[in-house]
Short mmCIF file of C-alpha atoms (C1' of nucleotides) in Angstrom, two decimals:
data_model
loop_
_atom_site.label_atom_id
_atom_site.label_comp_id
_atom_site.label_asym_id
_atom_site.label_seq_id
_atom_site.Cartn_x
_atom_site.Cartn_y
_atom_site.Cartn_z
CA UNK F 216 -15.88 -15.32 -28.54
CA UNK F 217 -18.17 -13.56 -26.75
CA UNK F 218 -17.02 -9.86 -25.53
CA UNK F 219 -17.60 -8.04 -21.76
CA UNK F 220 -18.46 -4.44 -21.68
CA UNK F 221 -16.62 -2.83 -19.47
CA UNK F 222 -19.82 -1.95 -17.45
CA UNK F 223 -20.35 -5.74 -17.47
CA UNK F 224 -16.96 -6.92 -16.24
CA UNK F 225 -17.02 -4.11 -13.72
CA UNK F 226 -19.77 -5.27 -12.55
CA UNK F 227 -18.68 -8.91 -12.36
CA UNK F 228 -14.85 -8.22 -10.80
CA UNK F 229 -15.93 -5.66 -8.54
CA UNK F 230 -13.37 -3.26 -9.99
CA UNK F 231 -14.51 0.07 -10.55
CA UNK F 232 -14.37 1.20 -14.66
CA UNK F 233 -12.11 3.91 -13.39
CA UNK F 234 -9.74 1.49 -12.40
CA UNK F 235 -10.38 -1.12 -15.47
CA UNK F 236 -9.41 2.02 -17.35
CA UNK F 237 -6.48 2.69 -15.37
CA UNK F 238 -5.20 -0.58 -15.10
CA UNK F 239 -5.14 -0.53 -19.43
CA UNK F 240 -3.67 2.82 -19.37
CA UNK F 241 -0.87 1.50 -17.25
CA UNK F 242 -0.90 -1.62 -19.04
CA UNK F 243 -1.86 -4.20 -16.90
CA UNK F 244 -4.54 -5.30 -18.98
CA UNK F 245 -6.27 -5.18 -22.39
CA UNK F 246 -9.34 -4.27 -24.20
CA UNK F 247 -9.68 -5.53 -27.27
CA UNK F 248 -12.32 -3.88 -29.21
CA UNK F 249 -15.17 -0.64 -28.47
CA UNK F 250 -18.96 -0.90 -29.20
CA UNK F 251 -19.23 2.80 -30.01
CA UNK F 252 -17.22 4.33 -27.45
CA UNK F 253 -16.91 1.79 -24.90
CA UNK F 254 -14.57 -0.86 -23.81
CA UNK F 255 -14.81 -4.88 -24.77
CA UNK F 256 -12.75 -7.10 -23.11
CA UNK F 257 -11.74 -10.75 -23.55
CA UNK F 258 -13.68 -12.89 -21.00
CA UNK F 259 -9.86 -14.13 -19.89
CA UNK F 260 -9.34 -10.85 -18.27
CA UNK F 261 -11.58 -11.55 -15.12
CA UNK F 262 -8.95 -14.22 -14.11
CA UNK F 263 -6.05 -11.67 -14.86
CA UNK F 264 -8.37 -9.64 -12.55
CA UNK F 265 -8.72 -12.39 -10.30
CA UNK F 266 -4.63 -12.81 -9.88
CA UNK F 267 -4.15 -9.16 -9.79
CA UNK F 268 -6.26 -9.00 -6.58
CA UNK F 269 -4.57 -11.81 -5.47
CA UNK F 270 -1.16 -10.13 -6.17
CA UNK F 271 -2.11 -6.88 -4.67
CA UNK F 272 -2.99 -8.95 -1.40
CA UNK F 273 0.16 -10.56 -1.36
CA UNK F 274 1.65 -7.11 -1.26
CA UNK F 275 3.31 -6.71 -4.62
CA UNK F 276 3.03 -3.76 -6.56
CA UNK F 277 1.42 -3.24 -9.90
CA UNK F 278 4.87 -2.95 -11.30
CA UNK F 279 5.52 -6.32 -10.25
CA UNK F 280 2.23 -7.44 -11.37
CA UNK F 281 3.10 -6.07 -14.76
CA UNK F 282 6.38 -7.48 -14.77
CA UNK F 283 4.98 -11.11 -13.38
CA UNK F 284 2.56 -11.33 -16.24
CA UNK F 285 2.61 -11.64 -20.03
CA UNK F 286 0.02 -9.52 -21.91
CA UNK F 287 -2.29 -12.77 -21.87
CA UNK F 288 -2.56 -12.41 -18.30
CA UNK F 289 -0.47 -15.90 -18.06
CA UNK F 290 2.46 -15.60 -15.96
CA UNK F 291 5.58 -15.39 -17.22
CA UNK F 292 8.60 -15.65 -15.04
CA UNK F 293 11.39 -18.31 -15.75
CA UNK F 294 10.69 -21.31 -13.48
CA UNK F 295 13.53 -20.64 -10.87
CA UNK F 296 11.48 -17.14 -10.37
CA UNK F 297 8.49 -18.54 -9.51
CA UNK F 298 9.52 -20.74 -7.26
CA UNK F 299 11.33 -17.84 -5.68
CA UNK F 300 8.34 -16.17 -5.66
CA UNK F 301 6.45 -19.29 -4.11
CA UNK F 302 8.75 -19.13 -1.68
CA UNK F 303 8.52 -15.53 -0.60
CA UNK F 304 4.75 -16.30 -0.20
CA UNK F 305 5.41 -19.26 2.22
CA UNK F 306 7.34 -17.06 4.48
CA UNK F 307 4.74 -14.19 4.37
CA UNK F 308 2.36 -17.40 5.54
CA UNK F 309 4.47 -17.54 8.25
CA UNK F 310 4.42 -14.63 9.69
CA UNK F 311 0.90 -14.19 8.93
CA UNK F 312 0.44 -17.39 11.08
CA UNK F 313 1.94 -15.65 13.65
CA UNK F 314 0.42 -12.98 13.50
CA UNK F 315 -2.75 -14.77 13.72
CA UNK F 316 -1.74 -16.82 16.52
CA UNK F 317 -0.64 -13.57 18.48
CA UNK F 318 -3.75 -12.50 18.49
CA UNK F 319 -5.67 -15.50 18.74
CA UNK F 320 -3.14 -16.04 22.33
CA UNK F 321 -4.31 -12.17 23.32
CA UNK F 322 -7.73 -13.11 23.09
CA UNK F 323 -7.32 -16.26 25.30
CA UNK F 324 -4.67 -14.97 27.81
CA UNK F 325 -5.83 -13.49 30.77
CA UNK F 326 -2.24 -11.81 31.66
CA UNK F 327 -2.81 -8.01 31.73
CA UNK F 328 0.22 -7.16 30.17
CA UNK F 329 0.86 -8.67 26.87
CA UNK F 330 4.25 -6.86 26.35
CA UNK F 331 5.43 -8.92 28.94
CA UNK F 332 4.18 -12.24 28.34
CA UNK F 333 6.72 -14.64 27.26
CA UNK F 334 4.53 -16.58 25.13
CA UNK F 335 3.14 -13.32 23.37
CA UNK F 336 6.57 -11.59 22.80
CA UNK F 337 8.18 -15.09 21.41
CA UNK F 338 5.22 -15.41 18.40
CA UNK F 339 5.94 -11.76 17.65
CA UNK F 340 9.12 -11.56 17.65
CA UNK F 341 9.29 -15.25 15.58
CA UNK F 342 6.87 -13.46 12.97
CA UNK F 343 8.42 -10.56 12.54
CA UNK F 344 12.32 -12.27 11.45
CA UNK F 345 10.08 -14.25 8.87
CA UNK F 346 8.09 -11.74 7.71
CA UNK F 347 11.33 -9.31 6.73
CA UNK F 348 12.23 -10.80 3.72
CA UNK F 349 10.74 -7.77 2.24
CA UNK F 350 8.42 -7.20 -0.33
CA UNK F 351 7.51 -3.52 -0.74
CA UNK U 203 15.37 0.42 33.24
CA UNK U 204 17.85 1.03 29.90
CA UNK U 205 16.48 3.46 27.17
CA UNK U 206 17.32 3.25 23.49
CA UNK U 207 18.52 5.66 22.11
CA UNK U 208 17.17 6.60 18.44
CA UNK U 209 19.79 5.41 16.40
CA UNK U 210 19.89 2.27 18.33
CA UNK U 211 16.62 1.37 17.40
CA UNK U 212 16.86 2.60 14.40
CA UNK U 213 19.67 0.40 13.73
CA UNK U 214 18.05 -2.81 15.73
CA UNK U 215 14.90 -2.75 13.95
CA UNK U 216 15.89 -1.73 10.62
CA UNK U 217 13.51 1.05 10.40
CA UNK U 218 14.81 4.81 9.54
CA UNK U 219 14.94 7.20 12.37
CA UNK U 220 12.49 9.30 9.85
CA UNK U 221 9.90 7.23 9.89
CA UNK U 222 10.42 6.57 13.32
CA UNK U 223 9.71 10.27 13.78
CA UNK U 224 7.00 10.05 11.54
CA UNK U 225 5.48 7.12 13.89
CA UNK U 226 5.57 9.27 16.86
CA UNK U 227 3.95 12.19 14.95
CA UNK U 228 1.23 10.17 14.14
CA UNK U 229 0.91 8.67 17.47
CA UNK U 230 1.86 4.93 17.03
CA UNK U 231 4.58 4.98 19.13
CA UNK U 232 6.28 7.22 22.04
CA UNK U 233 9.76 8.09 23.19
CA UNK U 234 9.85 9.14 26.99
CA UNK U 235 12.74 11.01 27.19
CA UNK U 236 15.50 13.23 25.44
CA UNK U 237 19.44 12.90 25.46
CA UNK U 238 19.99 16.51 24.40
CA UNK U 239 18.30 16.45 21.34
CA UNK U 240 18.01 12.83 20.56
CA UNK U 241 15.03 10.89 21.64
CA UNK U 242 14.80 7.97 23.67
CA UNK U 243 12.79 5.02 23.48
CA UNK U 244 11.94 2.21 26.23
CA UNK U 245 13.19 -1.25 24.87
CA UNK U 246 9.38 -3.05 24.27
CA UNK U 247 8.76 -0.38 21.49
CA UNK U 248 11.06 -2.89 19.64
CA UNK U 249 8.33 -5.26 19.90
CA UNK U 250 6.08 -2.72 19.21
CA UNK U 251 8.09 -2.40 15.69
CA UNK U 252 7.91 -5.68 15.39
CA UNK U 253 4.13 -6.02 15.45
CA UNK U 254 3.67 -2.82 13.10
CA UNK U 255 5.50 -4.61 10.71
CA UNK U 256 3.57 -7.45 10.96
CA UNK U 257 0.23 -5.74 10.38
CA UNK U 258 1.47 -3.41 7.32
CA UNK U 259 2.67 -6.93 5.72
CA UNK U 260 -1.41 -8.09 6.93
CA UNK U 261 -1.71 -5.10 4.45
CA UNK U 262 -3.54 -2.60 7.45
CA UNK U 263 -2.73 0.81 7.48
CA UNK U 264 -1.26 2.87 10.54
CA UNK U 265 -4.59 3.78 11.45
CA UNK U 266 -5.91 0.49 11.63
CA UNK U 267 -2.87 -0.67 13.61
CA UNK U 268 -2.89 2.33 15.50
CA UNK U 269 -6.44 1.35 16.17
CA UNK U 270 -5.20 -2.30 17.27
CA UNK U 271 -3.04 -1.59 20.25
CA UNK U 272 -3.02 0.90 23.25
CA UNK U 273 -0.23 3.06 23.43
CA UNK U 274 1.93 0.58 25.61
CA UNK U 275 1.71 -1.29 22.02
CA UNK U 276 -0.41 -4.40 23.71
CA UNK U 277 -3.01 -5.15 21.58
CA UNK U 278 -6.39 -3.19 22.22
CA UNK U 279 -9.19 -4.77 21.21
CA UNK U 280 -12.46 -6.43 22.33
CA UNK U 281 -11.78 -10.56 22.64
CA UNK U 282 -14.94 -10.86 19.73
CA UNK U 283 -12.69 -8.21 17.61
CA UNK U 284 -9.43 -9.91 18.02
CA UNK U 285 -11.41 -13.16 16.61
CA UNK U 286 -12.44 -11.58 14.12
CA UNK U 287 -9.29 -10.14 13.01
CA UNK U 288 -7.63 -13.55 13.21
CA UNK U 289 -10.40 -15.39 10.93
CA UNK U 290 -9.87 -12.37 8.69
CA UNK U 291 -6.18 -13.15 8.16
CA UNK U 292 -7.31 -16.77 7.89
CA UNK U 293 -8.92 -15.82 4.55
CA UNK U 294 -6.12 -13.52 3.47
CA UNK U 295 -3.53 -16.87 4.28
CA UNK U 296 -6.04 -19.16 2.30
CA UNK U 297 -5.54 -16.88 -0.68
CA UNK U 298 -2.02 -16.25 -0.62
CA UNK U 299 -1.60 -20.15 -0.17
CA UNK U 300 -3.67 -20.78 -3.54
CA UNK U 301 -1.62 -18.16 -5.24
CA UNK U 302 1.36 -19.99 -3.74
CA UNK U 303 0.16 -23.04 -5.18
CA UNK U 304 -0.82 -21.80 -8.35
CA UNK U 305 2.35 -20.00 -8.99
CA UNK U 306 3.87 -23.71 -8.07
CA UNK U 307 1.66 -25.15 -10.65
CA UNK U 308 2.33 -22.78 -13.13
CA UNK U 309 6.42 -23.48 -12.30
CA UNK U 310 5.66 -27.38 -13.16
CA UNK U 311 2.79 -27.75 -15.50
CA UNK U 312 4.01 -27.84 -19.07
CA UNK U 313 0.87 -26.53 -20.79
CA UNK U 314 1.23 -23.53 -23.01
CA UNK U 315 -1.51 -21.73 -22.11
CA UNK U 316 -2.03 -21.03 -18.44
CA UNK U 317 -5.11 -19.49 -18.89
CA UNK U 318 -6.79 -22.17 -20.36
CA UNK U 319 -5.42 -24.61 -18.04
CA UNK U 320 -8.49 -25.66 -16.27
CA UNK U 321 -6.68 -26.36 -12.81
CA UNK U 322 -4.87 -23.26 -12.91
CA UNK U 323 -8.19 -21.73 -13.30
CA UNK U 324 -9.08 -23.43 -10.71
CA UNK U 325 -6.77 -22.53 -8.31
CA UNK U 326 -6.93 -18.54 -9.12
CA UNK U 327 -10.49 -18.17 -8.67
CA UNK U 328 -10.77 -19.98 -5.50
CA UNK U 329 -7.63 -17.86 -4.11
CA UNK U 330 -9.84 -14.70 -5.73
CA UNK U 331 -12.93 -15.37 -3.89
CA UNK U 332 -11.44 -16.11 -0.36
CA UNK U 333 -9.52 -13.15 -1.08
CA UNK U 334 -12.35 -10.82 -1.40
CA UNK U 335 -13.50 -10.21 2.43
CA UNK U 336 -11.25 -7.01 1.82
CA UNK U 337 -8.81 -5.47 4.53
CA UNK U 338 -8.16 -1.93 2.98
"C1'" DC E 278 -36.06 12.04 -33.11
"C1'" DT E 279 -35.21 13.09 -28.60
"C1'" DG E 280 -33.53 12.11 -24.20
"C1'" DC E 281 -30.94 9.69 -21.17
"C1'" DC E 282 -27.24 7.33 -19.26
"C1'" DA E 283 -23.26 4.96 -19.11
"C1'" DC E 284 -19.63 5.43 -21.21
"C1'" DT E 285 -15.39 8.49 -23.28
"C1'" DT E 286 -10.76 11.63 -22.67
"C1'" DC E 287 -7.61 14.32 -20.17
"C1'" DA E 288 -6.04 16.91 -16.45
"C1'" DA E 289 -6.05 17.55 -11.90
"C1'" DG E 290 -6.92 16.09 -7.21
"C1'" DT E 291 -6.45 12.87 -3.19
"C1'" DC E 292 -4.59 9.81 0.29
"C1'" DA E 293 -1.25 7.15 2.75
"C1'" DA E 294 3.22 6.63 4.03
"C1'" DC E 295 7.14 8.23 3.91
"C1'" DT E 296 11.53 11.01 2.46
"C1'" DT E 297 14.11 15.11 1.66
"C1'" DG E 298 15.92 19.64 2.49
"C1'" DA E 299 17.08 23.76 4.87
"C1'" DG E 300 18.64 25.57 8.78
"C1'" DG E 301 19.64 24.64 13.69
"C1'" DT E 302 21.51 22.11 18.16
"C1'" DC E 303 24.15 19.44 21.20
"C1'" DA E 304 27.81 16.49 23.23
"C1'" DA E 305 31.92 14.28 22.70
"C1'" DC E 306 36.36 13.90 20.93
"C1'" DA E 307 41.07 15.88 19.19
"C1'" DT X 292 38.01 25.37 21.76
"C1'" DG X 293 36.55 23.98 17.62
"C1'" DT X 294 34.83 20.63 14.49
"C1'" DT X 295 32.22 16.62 13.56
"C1'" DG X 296 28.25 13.79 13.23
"C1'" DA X 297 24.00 12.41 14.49
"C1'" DC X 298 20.32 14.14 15.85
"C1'" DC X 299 16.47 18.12 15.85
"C1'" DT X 300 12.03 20.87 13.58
"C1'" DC X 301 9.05 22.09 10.05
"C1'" DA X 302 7.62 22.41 5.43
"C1'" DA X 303 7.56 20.62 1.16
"C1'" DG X 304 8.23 16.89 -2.10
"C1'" DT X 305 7.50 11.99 -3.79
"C1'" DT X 306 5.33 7.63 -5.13
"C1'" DG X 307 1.71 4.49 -5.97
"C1'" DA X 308 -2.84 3.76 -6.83
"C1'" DC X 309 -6.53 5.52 -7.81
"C1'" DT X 310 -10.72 9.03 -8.08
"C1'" DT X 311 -12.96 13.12 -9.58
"C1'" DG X 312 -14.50 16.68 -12.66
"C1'" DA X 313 -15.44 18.90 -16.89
"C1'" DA X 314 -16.81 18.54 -21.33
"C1'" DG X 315 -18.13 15.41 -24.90
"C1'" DT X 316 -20.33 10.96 -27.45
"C1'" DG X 317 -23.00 7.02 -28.88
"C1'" DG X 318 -26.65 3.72 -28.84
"C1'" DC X 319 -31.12 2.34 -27.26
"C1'" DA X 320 -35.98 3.24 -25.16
"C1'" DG X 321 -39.93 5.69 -25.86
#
DNA sequence: CTGCCACTTCAAGTCAACTTGAGGTCAACA
DNA sequence: TGTTGACCTCAAGTTGACTTGAAGTGGCAG
């Protein structure tokens, strides 16, 4: 199997080698070899990559990352958790919906005063209650 | 009109009177009067909470936010911007709804080895790529 | 064989977003 | 009138996620 330098797999995930190298040291991920002093990684861990920008978006720390993921990268979580987890993420949809619909409604309302408007203070207020099923 | 005091809103919006302190510090929100010590706040700042909330779980910082609304809390922003901001968190949805669905898949598929699994693949580096018009 | 450059380690620094602590104040209740 | 409790200020501390800097190394290009 052929190897990424850490250079190259910087290069290709957009993550900086200071962070590639933080991210082992924390174990998050793995290199599993050097070519003199630096870094080879499985090819595999540009998906981990992948999911662990997609889990930082989402808002979850890399604690949780760690603790979503095995070693592999593949997640590991008993069934029931990840559909708990699944479900967390629909309800952040939600209120990101909102959200987006707020200000898609601000942008299209002519009504000076946006605290006031029914309309704007309902999809706010709706997106906030689904959005505080915390995850931070 | 009825003012609220701190602990009131502290209590209604589920935020600690510190960082509620901390807010007005930085400027995100105001009180406009004292009770003795104890600040007061004018009812919309609720909504004002609400849409801070909102934007930290869209994963902007205070400055951004603080960028985003005037200091009535009504959002602030050229119609072209607010567009823009709303087809950003269109991306950031699409991801979180591929990780959604890939954590779904994961829940259901029986394979072993997730990282081979050529839909789950699939589904990850999709959600990374929409992902990647970056917010912070 | 000599540079060069991208890597290496390790410690320290940075930034955002709060929280905590010390020492003080006020109003309301017993 | 005195005590209580929730607030006040201001400075310093904390946590997470990195980045930066100093001092060193290894392989490849010329």
């Amino acid at each position: 199997m052929k190897l990424l330098d850490i250079g190259v797999l910087s290069k290709q995930s957009g993550v900086p080698p200071s962070t590639l190298r933080y991210y082992e040291e924390i174990g998050l991920i793995q290199s599993v070899a050097r070519n003199g002093l630096r870094r080879q990684f499985d090819p595999p861990v540009a998906t981990q990559l992948a999911l662990i920008s997609l889990g930082k978006l989402a808002g979850f720390s890399l604690e949780d990352i760690k603790r979503m993921f095995a070693k592999d990268g593949s997640p590991d979580l008993p069934r029931a958790e990840l559909h708990e987890r699944a479900d967390a993420l629909d309800e952040q949809i939600k209120g990101l919906t909102r959200l987006r619909d707020a200000l898609r409604h601000v942008a299209d309302c002519p009504a000076e005063t946006h605290m006031e408007c029914p309309k704007f203070k309902r999809l706010v207020q709706f997106a906030a209650r689904s959005a505080s099923g915390r995850t931070r």
